[in-house]
Amino acid sequence: MPIDSNFEKSREAVDEEDGVTVWGPVDPPEKLGIHGTHVAVDFDICIADGACLEDCPVDVFSWVDTPDHPESEKKVQPAREDQCIDCMLCVDVCPVDAIDVDPGRAGRV
């Protein structure tokens, strides 16, 4: 199942991690929520293949450790989502549709 593109309406902002908003529910290590707003990554379905990190022309993503998560022990955090140029490469290359980029959400929490 792909990331919920309406997560801002269906989920609540429950935390902030390294300046990135986290949308719940969160119950580590299994449920880690959606990280980011303009560039959002569903940590619960991300398999950390790294294609988004490698293909992003402006280096929006960085690796973070997620020990004991059932999908992968690391994820790609949209750490510099304010640098996103809305090219959608990350969305296109994600094999599990874990990323959503919405220019209309830029700068909002």
Coordinates of N, CA, C and O in Angstrom, one line a residue:
M1 N 0.8 -1.2 0.0 CA 0.0 0.0 0.0 C 0.9 1.3 0.0 O 1.8 1.4 0.8
P2 N 0.7 2.2 -0.9 CA 1.5 3.4 -1.0 C 1.3 4.4 0.2 O 0.3 4.3 0.9
I3 N 2.1 5.3 0.3 CA 2.0 6.4 1.3 C 0.6 7.1 1.1 O 0.2 7.3 0.0
D4 N 0.1 7.5 2.2 CA -1.2 8.2 2.2 C -0.9 9.7 1.8 O -0.3 10.4 2.6
S5 N -1.3 10.1 0.6 CA -1.0 11.4 0.2 C -1.8 12.5 0.9 O -1.5 13.7 0.8
N6 N -2.8 12.1 1.7 CA -3.6 13.0 2.5 C -3.3 12.9 4.0 O -4.1 13.2 4.8
F7 N -2.0 12.5 4.3 CA -1.7 12.3 5.6 C -1.8 13.5 6.5 O -2.1 13.4 7.7
E8 N -1.7 14.7 6.0 CA -1.9 15.9 6.8 C -3.3 16.0 7.4 O -3.5 16.6 8.4
K9 N -4.3 15.4 6.7 CA -5.7 15.4 7.1 C -6.0 14.2 8.0 O -6.8 14.2 8.9
S10 N -5.4 13.1 7.6 CA -5.7 11.8 8.3 C -4.8 11.4 9.5 O -5.1 10.5 10.2
R11 N -3.7 12.2 9.6 CA -2.8 11.9 10.7 C -2.5 13.2 11.5 O -2.8 14.3 11.1
E12 N -1.9 13.0 12.7 CA -1.6 14.1 13.5 C 0.0 14.2 13.6 O 0.7 13.2 13.7
A13 N 0.5 15.4 13.6 CA 1.9 15.7 13.8 C 2.2 15.4 15.3 O 1.6 16.0 16.2
V14 N 3.0 14.4 15.5 CA 3.2 13.9 16.9 C 4.6 14.2 17.5 O 4.9 14.0 18.7
D15 N 5.6 14.5 16.6 CA 6.9 14.7 17.0 C 7.7 15.4 16.0 O 7.2 15.7 14.9
E16 N 8.9 15.7 16.3 CA 9.9 16.3 15.4 C 11.2 15.6 15.6 O 11.6 15.4 16.7
E17 N 11.8 15.2 14.5 CA 13.1 14.5 14.6 C 14.1 15.2 13.7 O 13.9 15.2 12.5
D18 N 15.1 15.8 14.3 CA 16.2 16.5 13.5 C 15.5 17.6 12.6 O 15.9 17.7 11.5
G19 N 14.5 18.3 13.1 CA 13.9 19.3 12.4 C 12.9 18.9 11.4 O 12.3 19.7 10.6
V20 N 12.6 17.6 11.4 CA 11.6 17.0 10.4 C 10.3 16.6 11.2 O 10.4 15.9 12.2
T21 N 9.2 17.0 10.7 CA 7.9 16.7 11.4 C 7.6 15.2 11.2 O 7.8 14.6 10.1
V22 N 7.2 14.5 12.3 CA 6.8 13.1 12.3 C 5.3 13.1 12.5 O 4.7 13.6 13.4
W23 N 4.6 12.4 11.6 CA 3.2 12.2 11.6 C 2.8 10.8 12.1 O 3.3 9.8 11.5
G24 N 2.0 10.7 13.1 CA 1.7 9.4 13.7 C 0.7 8.6 13.0 O 0.2 9.0 11.9
P25 N 0.3 7.4 13.5 CA 0.8 6.9 14.8 C 2.2 6.4 14.8 O 2.7 6.0 13.7
V26 N 2.8 6.5 15.9 CA 4.2 6.0 16.1 C 4.2 5.1 17.3 O 3.7 5.5 18.4
D27 N 4.8 3.9 17.1 CA 5.0 3.0 18.2 C 6.2 2.1 17.9 O 6.1 1.0 17.3
P28 N 7.4 2.7 18.2 CA 8.7 2.0 17.8 C 8.8 0.6 18.4 O 8.3 0.4 19.5
P29 N 9.5 -0.3 17.8 CA 10.2 -0.1 16.5 C 9.4 -0.4 15.3 O 9.8 -0.2 14.2
E30 N 8.2 -0.9 15.5 CA 7.4 -1.4 14.3 C 6.7 -0.2 13.6 O 6.7 -0.2 12.3
K31 N 6.1 0.7 14.2 CA 5.4 1.9 13.6 C 6.2 3.1 13.8 O 6.4 3.6 15.0
L32 N 6.7 3.7 12.7 CA 7.6 4.9 12.8 C 6.9 6.1 12.2 O 7.5 7.2 12.2
G33 N 5.8 6.0 11.6 CA 5.0 7.1 11.0 C 5.6 7.6 9.7 O 6.4 7.0 9.1
I34 N 5.1 8.8 9.3 CA 5.5 9.5 8.1 C 6.4 10.6 8.5 O 6.0 11.4 9.4
H35 N 7.6 10.7 7.9 CA 8.5 11.8 8.2 C 8.6 12.8 7.1 O 8.7 12.4 5.9
G36 N 8.4 14.1 7.5 CA 8.5 15.2 6.5 C 7.1 15.7 6.2 O 6.1 15.1 6.5
T37 N 7.0 16.8 5.5 CA 5.8 17.5 5.1 C 5.8 17.7 3.7 O 5.0 17.1 2.9
H38 N 6.6 18.6 3.2 CA 6.7 18.9 1.7 C 7.2 17.6 1.0 O 6.6 17.2 0.0
V39 N 8.3 17.0 1.5 CA 8.8 15.7 1.1 C 8.5 14.7 2.2 O 9.0 14.9 3.3
A40 N 7.6 13.8 2.0 CA 7.1 12.9 3.0 C 7.6 11.5 2.7 O 7.4 11.0 1.6
V41 N 8.1 10.8 3.7 CA 8.6 9.4 3.6 C 7.8 8.6 4.6 O 7.9 8.9 5.8
D42 N 7.1 7.6 4.2 CA 6.4 6.7 5.1 C 7.4 5.7 5.6 O 7.8 4.7 4.9
F43 N 7.9 5.8 6.8 CA 8.9 5.0 7.3 C 8.4 3.5 7.5 O 9.2 2.6 7.6
D44 N 7.1 3.4 7.6 CA 6.6 2.0 7.8 C 6.6 1.2 6.6 O 6.6 -0.1 6.7
I45 N 6.7 1.8 5.4 CA 6.8 0.9 4.2 C 8.1 1.1 3.5 O 8.4 0.3 2.6
C46 N 9.0 2.1 3.9 CA 10.3 2.3 3.2 C 11.1 1.1 3.4 O 11.3 0.5 4.5
I47 N 11.7 0.6 2.3 CA 12.6 -0.6 2.4 C 14.1 -0.2 2.3 O 15.0 -1.1 2.2
A48 N 14.4 1.1 2.2 CA 15.7 1.6 2.2 C 16.6 1.1 1.1 O 17.8 0.7 1.3
D49 N 16.1 1.1 -0.1 CA 16.9 0.6 -1.2 C 17.9 1.8 -1.7 O 18.8 1.5 -2.4
G50 N 17.6 3.0 -1.2 CA 18.5 4.1 -1.5 C 18.4 4.8 -2.8 O 19.1 5.7 -3.1
A51 N 17.5 4.4 -3.7 CA 17.3 5.0 -5.0 C 17.0 6.5 -4.9 O 17.5 7.3 -5.6
C52 N 16.2 6.9 -4.0 CA 15.8 8.3 -3.8 C 17.0 9.1 -3.4 O 17.2 10.2 -3.9
L53 N 17.8 8.6 -2.4 CA 19.0 9.3 -2.0 C 20.0 9.4 -3.1 O 20.6 10.5 -3.3
E54 N 20.2 8.4 -3.9 CA 21.1 8.4 -5.0 C 20.7 9.4 -6.1 O 21.5 10.0 -6.7
D55 N 19.4 9.4 -6.4 CA 18.9 10.1 -7.6 C 18.5 11.6 -7.3 O 18.4 12.4 -8.2
C56 N 18.4 12.0 -6.1 CA 18.0 13.3 -5.7 C 19.1 14.3 -6.1 O 20.2 14.3 -5.6
P57 N 18.7 15.3 -7.0 CA 19.8 16.2 -7.5 C 20.2 17.3 -6.5 O 21.2 17.9 -6.7
V58 N 19.4 17.4 -5.4 CA 19.7 18.5 -4.4 C 20.0 17.9 -3.0 O 20.0 18.6 -2.0
D59 N 20.2 16.6 -2.9 CA 20.5 15.9 -1.7 C 19.5 16.2 -0.5 O 20.0 16.6 0.6
V60 N 18.3 16.0 -0.8 CA 17.3 16.2 0.3 C 17.4 15.1 1.4 O 17.1 15.4 2.5
F61 N 17.8 13.9 1.0 CA 17.7 12.8 1.9 C 19.0 12.5 2.6 O 20.1 12.7 2.1
S62 N 18.9 11.9 3.8 CA 20.1 11.3 4.5 C 19.6 10.0 5.2 O 18.4 9.9 5.5
W63 N 20.5 9.2 5.5 CA 20.2 7.9 6.2 C 20.0 8.1 7.7 O 20.7 8.9 8.3
V64 N 19.1 7.4 8.3 CA 18.9 7.4 9.7 C 18.7 5.9 10.1 O 18.1 5.1 9.3
D65 N 19.2 5.5 11.2 CA 19.1 4.2 11.7 C 17.7 4.0 12.3 O 17.2 4.8 13.1
T66 N 17.1 2.8 12.0 CA 15.8 2.4 12.6 C 15.9 1.0 13.1 O 15.3 0.1 12.4
P67 N 16.6 0.7 14.1 CA 16.8 -0.6 14.6 C 15.5 -1.4 14.9 O 14.6 -0.8 15.4
D68 N 15.6 -2.6 14.4 CA 14.5 -3.6 14.7 C 13.2 -3.3 13.9 O 12.1 -3.9 14.2
H69 N 13.2 -2.3 13.0 CA 12.0 -2.1 12.1 C 11.9 -3.3 11.2 O 12.9 -3.8 10.6
P70 N 10.7 -3.9 11.0 CA 10.5 -5.1 10.2 C 10.9 -5.0 8.7 O 11.3 -5.9 8.1
E71 N 10.8 -3.8 8.2 CA 11.1 -3.6 6.7 C 12.6 -3.3 6.5 O 13.1 -3.8 5.5
S72 N 13.2 -2.6 7.3 CA 14.6 -2.3 7.2 C 15.2 -1.6 8.4 O 14.4 -0.9 9.1
E73 N 16.4 -1.7 8.7 CA 17.1 -1.2 9.9 C 17.6 0.2 9.6 O 18.2 0.8 10.5
K74 N 17.3 0.8 8.5 CA 17.6 2.2 8.2 C 16.5 2.8 7.3 O 15.8 2.0 6.6
K75 N 16.4 4.1 7.3 CA 15.4 4.8 6.4 C 16.1 6.0 5.8 O 17.1 6.4 6.3
V76 N 15.4 6.6 4.8 CA 15.9 7.9 4.3 C 15.0 9.0 4.9 O 13.8 9.1 4.7
Q77 N 15.7 9.8 5.6 CA 15.0 11.0 6.2 C 15.1 12.2 5.3 O 16.1 12.5 4.7
P78 N 13.9 12.9 5.0 CA 14.0 14.1 4.2 C 14.5 15.2 5.0 O 13.9 16.2 5.3
A79 N 15.8 15.1 5.4 CA 16.4 16.1 6.3 C 16.5 17.5 5.7 O 16.6 18.4 6.5
R80 N 16.6 17.6 4.4 CA 16.7 18.9 3.8 C 15.5 19.2 2.8 O 15.7 19.6 1.7
E81 N 14.3 18.9 3.3 CA 13.2 19.0 2.4 C 12.9 20.4 1.9 O 12.3 20.6 0.9
D82 N 13.5 21.4 2.7 CA 13.3 22.8 2.2 C 14.2 23.0 0.9 O 13.9 24.0 0.3
Q83 N 15.1 22.1 0.6 CA 15.9 22.3 -0.6 C 15.2 21.6 -1.8 O 15.7 21.7 -3.0
C84 N 14.1 20.9 -1.6 CA 13.5 20.2 -2.7 C 13.0 21.1 -3.9 O 12.5 22.2 -3.6
I85 N 13.3 20.6 -5.1 CA 13.0 21.4 -6.3 C 11.7 20.8 -7.0 O 11.4 21.2 -8.1
D86 N 11.1 19.9 -6.3 CA 9.8 19.3 -6.9 C 10.0 18.6 -8.2 O 9.1 18.5 -9.0
C87 N 11.2 18.0 -8.4 CA 11.4 17.2 -9.7 C 10.7 15.9 -9.7 O 10.6 15.3 -10.8
M88 N 10.4 15.4 -8.5 CA 9.6 14.1 -8.4 C 10.5 12.8 -8.7 O 9.9 11.8 -8.8
L89 N 11.8 13.0 -8.9 CA 12.6 11.8 -9.1 C 12.5 10.8 -8.0 O 12.4 9.6 -8.3
C90 N 12.5 11.2 -6.8 CA 12.4 10.3 -5.6 C 11.1 9.5 -5.7 O 11.0 8.3 -5.4
V91 N 10.0 10.2 -6.0 CA 8.7 9.5 -6.1 C 8.7 8.5 -7.2 O 8.2 7.4 -7.1
D92 N 9.3 8.9 -8.3 CA 9.4 8.0 -9.5 C 10.2 6.7 -9.3 O 9.9 5.6 -9.8
V93 N 11.3 6.8 -8.5 CA 12.2 5.7 -8.3 C 11.9 4.8 -7.1 O 12.4 3.7 -7.0
C94 N 11.1 5.3 -6.2 CA 10.8 4.5 -5.0 C 10.0 3.2 -5.4 O 8.8 3.3 -5.9
P95 N 10.5 2.0 -5.1 CA 9.9 0.8 -5.6 C 8.6 0.4 -4.8 O 7.8 -0.4 -5.2
V96 N 8.4 1.1 -3.6 CA 7.3 0.7 -2.8 C 6.3 1.9 -2.6 O 5.4 1.9 -1.7
D97 N 6.5 3.0 -3.3 CA 5.7 4.2 -3.2 C 5.6 4.7 -1.8 O 4.5 5.1 -1.3
A98 N 6.8 4.8 -1.2 CA 6.8 5.3 0.2 C 7.0 6.8 0.3 O 7.1 7.4 1.4
I99 N 7.2 7.5 -0.9 CA 7.5 9.0 -0.9 C 6.4 9.7 -1.6 O 5.9 9.3 -2.6
D100 N 6.0 10.9 -1.0 CA 5.1 11.8 -1.6 C 5.7 13.2 -1.6 O 6.2 13.6 -0.5
V101 N 5.7 13.9 -2.7 CA 6.2 15.3 -2.7 C 5.0 16.1 -3.2 O 4.4 15.8 -4.2
D102 N 4.7 17.1 -2.4 CA 3.5 18.0 -2.7 C 4.0 19.5 -2.6 O 4.2 19.9 -1.4
P103 N 4.2 20.1 -3.7 CA 4.6 21.6 -3.6 C 3.7 22.4 -2.8 O 4.1 23.4 -2.2
G104 N 2.4 22.1 -2.7 CA 1.5 22.8 -1.9 C 1.7 22.7 -0.4 O 1.2 23.5 0.3
R105 N 2.5 21.7 0.0 CA 2.7 21.6 1.4 C 4.1 22.2 1.8 O 4.4 22.2 3.0
A106 N 4.8 22.8 0.9 CA 6.1 23.4 1.2 C 6.0 24.4 2.3 O 5.1 25.3 2.2
G107 N 6.8 24.3 3.3 CA 6.8 25.3 4.4 C 5.7 25.2 5.4 O 5.7 26.0 6.3
R108 N 4.9 24.2 5.3 CA 3.8 24.0 6.3 C 4.1 22.9 7.2 O 4.8 22.0 6.9
V109 N 3.5 23.0 8.4 CA 3.6 21.9 9.4 C 2.2 21.6 9.8 O 1.3 22.5 9.9

